[in-house]
């Protein structure tokens, strides 16, 4: 059973734009949906504003460590759209944000994971816990002429641990994909990802890879794009 992630960014001329990380786990629902239907789980179709959620939980967040508070602060720009329907076998999550500068949404994939964890803890009244320490982060830069996406392994030991824990889910993840779709206001002149494909107008870059390969080598999606002047 595969799940598919899509990371999509739309850039405007002035460097502002929109980002979305989309997860489609509907194939998982094919497997789990019947079980879930038995428990009378109500279908969910909701949008969560993390800005509002953080305001509501202000008091309990104030008791967290400064590091954990900083992690949650990263969620502030984002909204999460969740659709879960056991009967129709649908399971989709979309974490999205508008930004003035793409660095505001740096490390969106880890933010996506944290959003999931935070949402999982939403039913309890305790403070939403930020995701555990992260082994990697991804940073974006864009200045109108060039765009880059760069992954860094922050903690080699933690990274090795996460690889070890992947071993059990290789079967499950082997068909899963991670796709990037970046829409620029100008045509792409060159990029280091030779296998990337482009839209007819040359402004959208698309590249898909195995999710498992990306987990094993986060730098596999390191990207430099030069746009036409």
mmCIF file of C-alpha atoms in Angstrom:
data_model
loop_
_atom_site.group_PDB
_atom_site.id
_atom_site.type_symbol
_atom_site.label_atom_id
_atom_site.label_comp_id
_atom_site.label_asym_id
_atom_site.label_seq_id
_atom_site.Cartn_x
_atom_site.Cartn_y
_atom_site.Cartn_z
ATOM 1 C CA UNK A 1 0.000 0.000 0.000
ATOM 2 C CA UNK A 2 1.515 3.290 -1.006
ATOM 3 C CA UNK A 3 1.121 6.803 0.302
ATOM 4 C CA UNK A 4 1.976 9.805 -1.775
ATOM 5 C CA UNK A 5 3.400 13.106 -0.609
ATOM 6 C CA UNK A 6 3.420 16.201 -2.814
ATOM 7 C CA UNK A 7 5.304 19.356 -1.922
ATOM 8 C CA UNK A 8 4.049 22.253 -4.027
ATOM 9 C CA UNK A 9 5.168 25.888 -4.089
ATOM 10 C CA UNK A 10 3.724 28.733 -6.179
ATOM 11 C CA UNK A 11 6.000 31.785 -6.428
ATOM 12 C CA UNK A 12 4.868 35.297 -7.330
ATOM 13 C CA UNK A 13 7.105 37.916 -8.972
ATOM 14 C CA UNK A 14 7.887 39.561 -5.623
ATOM 15 C CA UNK A 15 9.035 36.316 -3.972
ATOM 16 C CA UNK A 16 5.837 35.799 -1.983
ATOM 17 C CA UNK A 17 3.719 32.745 -2.625
ATOM 18 C CA UNK A 18 1.877 29.677 -1.375
ATOM 19 C CA UNK A 19 3.134 26.333 -0.185
ATOM 20 C CA UNK A 20 1.316 23.076 0.332
ATOM 21 C CA UNK A 21 2.429 19.667 1.551
ATOM 22 C CA UNK A 22 -0.137 17.141 0.579
ATOM 23 C CA UNK A 23 -0.427 13.590 1.863
ATOM 24 C CA UNK A 24 -2.708 11.086 0.187
ATOM 25 C CA UNK A 25 -3.093 7.919 2.220
ATOM 26 C CA UNK A 26 -6.258 6.697 0.533
ATOM 27 C CA UNK A 27 -4.645 3.340 -0.266
ATOM 28 C CA UNK A 28 -4.053 2.916 3.456
ATOM 29 C CA UNK A 29 -7.741 3.524 3.952
ATOM 30 C CA UNK A 30 -8.521 0.701 1.557
ATOM 31 C CA UNK A 31 -6.871 -1.497 4.141
ATOM 32 C CA UNK A 32 -7.965 0.154 7.386
ATOM 33 C CA UNK A 33 -11.221 1.725 6.286
ATOM 34 C CA UNK A 34 -13.454 -1.298 6.948
ATOM 35 C CA UNK A 35 -12.065 -1.646 10.472
ATOM 36 C CA UNK A 36 -12.563 2.071 11.077
ATOM 37 C CA UNK A 37 -16.083 1.970 9.648
ATOM 38 C CA UNK A 38 -16.976 -0.609 12.302
ATOM 39 C CA UNK A 39 -15.996 1.809 15.062
ATOM 40 C CA UNK A 40 -18.453 4.391 13.667
ATOM 41 C CA UNK A 41 -15.713 6.969 13.231
ATOM 42 C CA UNK A 42 -17.466 10.015 11.855
ATOM 43 C CA UNK A 43 -16.121 11.373 8.568
ATOM 44 C CA UNK A 44 -13.834 14.363 9.080
ATOM 45 C CA UNK A 45 -13.467 17.324 6.760
ATOM 46 C CA UNK A 46 -11.960 20.167 8.702
ATOM 47 C CA UNK A 47 -9.451 22.983 8.478
ATOM 48 C CA UNK A 48 -7.283 23.742 11.493
ATOM 49 C CA UNK A 49 -5.649 27.131 11.851
ATOM 50 C CA UNK A 50 -2.523 26.635 13.940
ATOM 51 C CA UNK A 51 -2.417 30.344 14.701
ATOM 52 C CA UNK A 52 -5.815 30.025 16.418
ATOM 53 C CA UNK A 53 -4.902 26.737 18.073
ATOM 54 C CA UNK A 54 -1.681 28.196 19.486
ATOM 55 C CA UNK A 55 -3.610 31.177 20.828
ATOM 56 C CA UNK A 56 -6.146 28.889 22.499
ATOM 57 C CA UNK A 57 -3.404 26.786 24.106
ATOM 58 C CA UNK A 58 -1.333 29.840 25.047
ATOM 59 C CA UNK A 59 -1.183 29.075 28.775
ATOM 60 C CA UNK A 60 -0.092 25.464 28.451
ATOM 61 C CA UNK A 61 2.431 26.345 25.712
ATOM 62 C CA UNK A 62 3.991 28.945 28.028
ATOM 63 C CA UNK A 63 5.053 26.053 30.288
ATOM 64 C CA UNK A 64 7.071 24.316 27.552
ATOM 65 C CA UNK A 65 10.816 24.746 27.071
ATOM 66 C CA UNK A 66 11.899 27.619 24.781
ATOM 67 C CA UNK A 67 12.966 25.038 22.139
ATOM 68 C CA UNK A 68 9.563 23.394 22.121
ATOM 69 C CA UNK A 69 7.854 26.777 22.000
ATOM 70 C CA UNK A 70 9.994 27.723 18.999
ATOM 71 C CA UNK A 71 8.987 24.508 17.217
ATOM 72 C CA UNK A 72 5.306 25.209 17.724
ATOM 73 C CA UNK A 73 5.815 28.801 16.604
ATOM 74 C CA UNK A 74 6.885 27.376 13.228
ATOM 75 C CA UNK A 75 3.381 25.999 12.816
ATOM 76 C CA UNK A 76 1.879 29.460 13.185
ATOM 77 C CA UNK A 77 1.955 30.255 9.449
ATOM 78 C CA UNK A 78 0.209 27.003 8.524
ATOM 79 C CA UNK A 79 -3.292 25.614 8.217
ATOM 80 C CA UNK A 80 -4.104 21.925 8.005
ATOM 81 C CA UNK A 81 -6.965 20.558 5.899
ATOM 82 C CA UNK A 82 -7.912 17.005 6.875
ATOM 83 C CA UNK A 83 -10.313 14.728 5.068
ATOM 84 C CA UNK A 84 -10.938 11.254 6.505
ATOM 85 C CA UNK A 85 -13.789 9.076 5.416
ATOM 86 C CA UNK A 86 -13.697 5.369 6.252
ATOM 87 C CA UNK A 87 -16.667 4.422 4.074
ATOM 88 C CA UNK A 88 -15.384 6.205 1.002
ATOM 89 C CA UNK A 89 -11.813 5.103 1.765
ATOM 90 C CA UNK A 90 -10.425 8.627 1.688
ATOM 91 C CA UNK A 91 -7.563 9.912 3.800
ATOM 92 C CA UNK A 92 -5.962 13.192 2.825
ATOM 93 C CA UNK A 93 -4.003 15.846 4.677
ATOM 94 C CA UNK A 94 -2.950 19.167 3.237
ATOM 95 C CA UNK A 95 -0.702 21.509 5.219
ATOM 96 C CA UNK A 96 -0.700 24.888 3.511
ATOM 97 C CA UNK A 97 0.557 28.405 4.036
ATOM 98 C CA UNK A 98 0.972 31.734 2.318
ATOM 99 C CA UNK A 99 4.353 33.405 2.725
ATOM 100 C CA UNK A 100 6.004 36.754 2.077
ATOM 101 C CA UNK A 101 9.378 35.023 1.806
ATOM 102 C CA UNK A 102 9.855 31.296 1.284
ATOM 103 C CA UNK A 103 12.204 31.095 4.287
ATOM 104 C CA UNK A 104 9.064 31.510 6.438
ATOM 105 C CA UNK A 105 8.065 27.975 5.490
ATOM 106 C CA UNK A 106 11.516 26.424 5.838
ATOM 107 C CA UNK A 107 11.460 22.830 6.897
ATOM 108 C CA UNK A 108 7.817 22.392 6.018
ATOM 109 C CA UNK A 109 7.994 18.602 5.921
ATOM 110 C CA UNK A 110 9.072 18.390 9.569
ATOM 111 C CA UNK A 111 6.401 20.969 10.310
ATOM 112 C CA UNK A 112 3.917 18.640 8.573
ATOM 113 C CA UNK A 113 4.967 15.815 10.904
ATOM 114 C CA UNK A 114 4.691 18.070 13.926
ATOM 115 C CA UNK A 115 1.254 19.219 12.802
ATOM 116 C CA UNK A 116 0.194 15.581 12.690
ATOM 117 C CA UNK A 117 1.525 14.939 16.176
ATOM 118 C CA UNK A 118 -0.046 18.097 17.501
ATOM 119 C CA UNK A 119 -3.345 17.164 15.960
ATOM 120 C CA UNK A 120 -3.125 13.680 17.442
ATOM 121 C CA UNK A 121 -2.869 15.287 20.870
ATOM 122 C CA UNK A 122 -5.735 17.679 20.213
ATOM 123 C CA UNK A 123 -8.278 15.613 22.095
ATOM 124 C CA UNK A 124 -6.379 15.784 25.351
ATOM 125 C CA UNK A 125 -6.202 18.979 27.296
ATOM 126 C CA UNK A 126 -2.449 18.949 27.806
ATOM 127 C CA UNK A 127 -0.142 21.173 25.799
ATOM 128 C CA UNK A 128 0.278 20.035 22.236
ATOM 129 C CA UNK A 129 3.684 18.424 22.086
ATOM 130 C CA UNK A 130 6.064 19.466 19.376
ATOM 131 C CA UNK A 131 7.625 16.655 17.382
ATOM 132 C CA UNK A 132 10.613 14.890 18.866
ATOM 133 C CA UNK A 133 14.094 16.169 18.086
ATOM 134 C CA UNK A 134 14.665 16.138 14.388
ATOM 135 C CA UNK A 135 17.600 14.643 12.551
ATOM 136 C CA UNK A 136 17.262 16.697 9.374
ATOM 137 C CA UNK A 137 15.929 20.004 8.135
ATOM 138 C CA UNK A 138 15.226 21.521 4.736
ATOM 139 C CA UNK A 139 15.780 25.175 3.897
ATOM 140 C CA UNK A 140 14.554 27.133 0.894
ATOM 141 C CA UNK A 141 15.924 30.329 -0.622
ATOM 142 C CA UNK A 142 14.559 32.366 -3.534
ATOM 143 C CA UNK A 143 15.684 35.757 -4.798
ATOM 144 C CA UNK A 144 13.710 36.108 -8.024
ATOM 145 C CA UNK A 145 16.484 34.666 -10.219
ATOM 146 C CA UNK A 146 17.533 31.528 -8.369
ATOM 147 C CA UNK A 147 15.808 29.057 -6.084
ATOM 148 C CA UNK A 148 17.388 26.452 -3.854
ATOM 149 C CA UNK A 149 16.155 23.634 -1.646
ATOM 150 C CA UNK A 150 18.809 22.211 0.643
ATOM 151 C CA UNK A 151 18.583 19.432 3.219
ATOM 152 C CA UNK A 152 20.986 19.192 6.149
ATOM 153 C CA UNK A 153 21.498 16.288 8.531
ATOM 154 C CA UNK A 154 21.545 18.017 11.928
ATOM 155 C CA UNK A 155 22.236 14.974 14.053
ATOM 156 C CA UNK A 156 24.029 12.010 12.460
ATOM 157 C CA UNK A 157 23.264 9.658 15.360
ATOM 158 C CA UNK A 158 19.563 10.505 15.355
ATOM 159 C CA UNK A 159 19.521 10.123 11.578
ATOM 160 C CA UNK A 160 20.998 6.611 11.854
ATOM 161 C CA UNK A 161 18.330 5.731 14.437
ATOM 162 C CA UNK A 162 15.586 6.871 12.091
ATOM 163 C CA UNK A 163 17.102 4.734 9.304
ATOM 164 C CA UNK A 164 17.109 1.733 11.620
ATOM 165 C CA UNK A 165 13.453 2.261 12.469
ATOM 166 C CA UNK A 166 12.637 2.501 8.738
ATOM 167 C CA UNK A 167 13.850 -1.056 8.229
ATOM 168 C CA UNK A 168 10.574 -2.483 9.543
ATOM 169 C CA UNK A 169 8.441 -0.407 7.200
ATOM 170 C CA UNK A 170 10.363 -0.868 3.938
ATOM 171 C CA UNK A 171 7.707 -3.199 2.550
ATOM 172 C CA UNK A 172 5.024 -0.723 3.376
ATOM 173 C CA UNK A 173 6.891 2.335 2.095
ATOM 174 C CA UNK A 174 8.418 0.782 -1.005
ATOM 175 C CA UNK A 175 5.668 1.999 -3.346
ATOM 176 C CA UNK A 176 5.301 5.418 -1.736
ATOM 177 C CA UNK A 177 6.394 8.547 -3.569
ATOM 178 C CA UNK A 178 7.461 12.113 -2.801
ATOM 179 C CA UNK A 179 6.835 14.640 -5.558
ATOM 180 C CA UNK A 180 7.957 18.248 -5.770
ATOM 181 C CA UNK A 181 6.076 20.749 -7.955
ATOM 182 C CA UNK A 182 7.473 24.264 -8.067
ATOM 183 C CA UNK A 183 5.717 26.974 -10.074
ATOM 184 C CA UNK A 184 7.908 29.982 -10.929
ATOM 185 C CA UNK A 185 6.909 33.333 -12.420
ATOM 186 C CA UNK A 186 9.566 32.901 -15.144
ATOM 187 C CA UNK A 187 10.843 30.035 -17.274
ATOM 188 C CA UNK A 188 13.431 27.722 -15.781
ATOM 189 C CA UNK A 189 16.794 28.185 -17.469
ATOM 190 C CA UNK A 190 18.678 25.356 -15.738
ATOM 191 C CA UNK A 191 18.495 22.940 -12.821
ATOM 192 C CA UNK A 192 20.756 20.315 -11.277
ATOM 193 C CA UNK A 193 17.977 17.674 -11.243
ATOM 194 C CA UNK A 194 18.461 16.225 -14.693
ATOM 195 C CA UNK A 195 15.416 13.938 -14.523
ATOM 196 C CA UNK A 196 13.018 16.765 -13.637
ATOM 197 C CA UNK A 197 10.160 17.380 -16.070
ATOM 198 C CA UNK A 198 8.648 20.735 -16.993
ATOM 199 C CA UNK A 199 5.260 22.140 -17.897
ATOM 200 C CA UNK A 200 4.658 23.269 -21.483
ATOM 201 C CA UNK A 201 5.408 26.902 -20.583
ATOM 202 C CA UNK A 202 8.672 25.921 -18.875
ATOM 203 C CA UNK A 203 7.716 27.604 -15.596
ATOM 204 C CA UNK A 204 6.752 24.541 -13.537
ATOM 205 C CA UNK A 205 9.324 21.981 -12.432
ATOM 206 C CA UNK A 206 8.114 18.509 -11.413
ATOM 207 C CA UNK A 207 10.173 15.696 -9.966
ATOM 208 C CA UNK A 208 9.037 12.467 -8.324
ATOM 209 C CA UNK A 209 11.103 10.017 -6.330
ATOM 210 C CA UNK A 210 10.691 7.069 -4.003
ATOM 211 C CA UNK A 211 9.781 8.190 -0.498
ATOM 212 C CA UNK A 212 12.038 5.488 0.938
ATOM 213 C CA UNK A 213 15.022 6.717 -1.094
ATOM 214 C CA UNK A 214 14.380 10.236 0.168
ATOM 215 C CA UNK A 215 14.249 9.050 3.782
ATOM 216 C CA UNK A 216 17.583 7.277 3.297
ATOM 217 C CA UNK A 217 19.174 10.274 1.585
ATOM 218 C CA UNK A 218 17.446 13.575 2.425
ATOM 219 C CA UNK A 219 19.864 15.440 0.136
ATOM 220 C CA UNK A 220 18.503 13.568 -2.910
ATOM 221 C CA UNK A 221 16.068 16.462 -3.429
ATOM 222 C CA UNK A 222 18.687 19.198 -3.034
ATOM 223 C CA UNK A 223 17.830 21.518 -5.848
ATOM 224 C CA UNK A 224 19.235 24.569 -7.573
ATOM 225 C CA UNK A 225 17.121 26.318 -10.165
ATOM 226 C CA UNK A 226 18.162 29.250 -12.288
ATOM 227 C CA UNK A 227 15.400 31.231 -13.947
ATOM 228 C CA UNK A 228 15.581 33.144 -17.219
ATOM 229 C CA UNK A 229 16.274 36.823 -16.700
#
